[in-house]
Amino acid sequence: MKYICNVSCAILLMISSSAVIAADIADDMNVIVENVGVLQSSTRTDEILSALDKMQSAAENAKKGIPNKLYGKADNAMALADYQQGLDKLIVVIDKSRQQVKSGDIQALKEDVKEMMEIRNIYHKKYR
């Protein structure tokens, strides 16, 4: 009887922790989306740089999690690496955007936002 209780507790803990991880990733993705909106609407360098910093932090945090679609699958190693690679691509574009904004080229941000959205669309289909 004690064994069944321990197994049940372990299963509940695993399920609840996967929900927390998924919620964390969802929160990170929401931060990214909200700040893309800032990039699209703002012309203030300080505001744009702050949005880029928040996006990078959220993308780096999301890399630590596992999307629900991959959680608990035995063969998820390659897919998890692909998921993290998508976030790495986003981080590269964020870094490029930051450098352009710091050098005064805010107009280049429009193309970067398009690239960010393309990355989002590709990886969102795969891992949402």
Coordinates of C-alpha atoms in Angstrom, one line a residue:
M1 CA 0.0 0.0 0.0
K2 CA 2.8 2.4 0.9
Y3 CA 4.5 1.6 -2.5
I4 CA 1.3 2.6 -4.4
C5 CA 1.1 5.8 -2.4
N6 CA 4.8 6.6 -3.2
V7 CA 4.3 5.9 -6.9
S8 CA 1.1 8.0 -7.0
C9 CA 2.9 10.9 -5.3
A10 CA 5.8 10.6 -7.8
I11 CA 3.5 10.7 -10.7
L12 CA 1.6 13.7 -9.4
L13 CA 4.9 15.5 -8.8
M14 CA 6.0 14.8 -12.3
I15 CA 2.8 16.0 -13.8
S16 CA 2.7 19.2 -11.7
S17 CA 6.3 20.0 -12.5
S18 CA 5.7 19.6 -16.2
A19 CA 2.8 22.0 -16.0
V20 CA 5.1 24.5 -14.2
I21 CA 7.8 24.1 -16.8
A22 CA 5.2 24.6 -19.6
A23 CA 3.8 27.7 -17.8
D24 CA 7.3 29.1 -17.5
I25 CA 7.9 28.7 -21.2
A26 CA 4.5 30.2 -22.0
D27 CA 5.3 33.2 -19.8
D28 CA 8.7 33.6 -21.5
M29 CA 7.0 33.4 -24.9
N30 CA 4.5 36.1 -23.8
V31 CA 7.3 38.3 -22.7
I32 CA 8.9 37.9 -26.2
V33 CA 5.6 38.7 -28.0
E34 CA 4.8 41.7 -25.9
N35 CA 8.3 43.2 -26.5
V36 CA 8.1 42.5 -30.2
G37 CA 5.1 44.9 -30.0
V38 CA 7.4 47.5 -28.4
L39 CA 9.9 47.0 -31.2
Q40 CA 7.2 47.6 -33.8
S41 CA 5.8 50.7 -32.2
S42 CA 8.6 52.6 -30.4
T43 CA 11.2 54.9 -31.8
R44 CA 12.9 55.6 -28.4
T45 CA 16.3 53.9 -28.3
D46 CA 16.1 53.3 -24.5
E47 CA 12.7 51.7 -24.8
I48 CA 13.8 49.5 -27.7
L49 CA 17.0 48.4 -25.9
S50 CA 15.0 47.5 -22.8
A51 CA 12.6 45.4 -24.9
L52 CA 15.5 43.6 -26.5
D53 CA 17.0 42.9 -23.1
K54 CA 13.7 41.5 -21.9
M55 CA 13.3 39.3 -25.0
Q56 CA 16.8 37.9 -24.7
S57 CA 16.4 37.1 -21.0
A58 CA 13.0 35.4 -21.8
A59 CA 14.6 33.4 -24.7
E60 CA 17.5 32.3 -22.6
N61 CA 15.1 31.2 -19.8
A62 CA 12.9 29.3 -22.2
K63 CA 15.9 27.3 -23.4
K64 CA 16.1 25.8 -19.9
G65 CA 12.6 24.3 -20.2
I66 CA 11.0 21.6 -22.2
P67 CA 7.9 22.3 -24.3
N68 CA 4.8 20.2 -23.4
K69 CA 5.0 18.6 -26.9
L70 CA 8.4 17.1 -26.0
Y71 CA 8.0 16.4 -22.3
G72 CA 8.3 12.7 -21.4
K73 CA 9.1 11.4 -24.9
A74 CA 12.1 9.0 -25.0
D75 CA 13.2 10.2 -28.4
N76 CA 13.0 14.0 -27.7
A77 CA 16.8 14.7 -27.6
M78 CA 17.0 15.8 -31.3
A79 CA 13.7 17.8 -31.1
L80 CA 14.9 19.4 -27.8
A81 CA 18.1 20.4 -29.5
D82 CA 16.1 21.9 -32.4
Y83 CA 13.9 23.8 -30.0
Q84 CA 16.9 25.3 -28.3
Q85 CA 18.5 26.1 -31.7
G86 CA 15.4 28.1 -32.6
L87 CA 15.8 30.1 -29.5
D88 CA 19.5 30.5 -30.3
K89 CA 18.5 31.9 -33.7
L90 CA 16.2 34.4 -32.0
I91 CA 18.9 35.4 -29.6
V92 CA 21.3 36.1 -32.6
V93 CA 18.7 38.4 -34.2
I94 CA 18.1 40.1 -30.9
D95 CA 21.9 40.7 -30.5
K96 CA 22.1 42.0 -34.1
S97 CA 19.2 44.3 -33.4
R98 CA 20.8 45.6 -30.3
Q99 CA 24.0 46.5 -32.1
Q100 CA 22.0 48.2 -34.9
V101 CA 20.0 50.3 -32.5
K102 CA 23.1 51.3 -30.5
S103 CA 24.7 52.5 -33.7
G104 CA 21.6 54.6 -34.5
D105 CA 20.0 52.4 -37.2
I106 CA 16.5 52.0 -35.8
Q107 CA 15.1 51.5 -39.3
A108 CA 16.9 48.1 -39.6
L109 CA 14.8 47.0 -36.8
K110 CA 11.8 46.5 -39.1
E111 CA 13.7 43.7 -41.0
D112 CA 14.8 42.2 -37.8
V113 CA 11.3 42.0 -36.5
K114 CA 10.2 40.2 -39.7
E115 CA 13.1 37.7 -39.1
M116 CA 12.0 37.2 -35.5
M117 CA 8.5 36.5 -36.6
E118 CA 9.7 34.0 -39.2
I119 CA 11.6 32.2 -36.5
R120 CA 8.6 32.3 -34.3
N121 CA 6.3 30.9 -36.9
I122 CA 8.7 28.0 -37.8
Y123 CA 9.3 26.9 -34.3
H124 CA 5.9 27.6 -32.9
K125 CA 4.4 25.2 -35.4
K126 CA 6.8 22.5 -34.3
Y127 CA 6.7 22.9 -30.5
R128 CA 3.5 24.6 -29.4

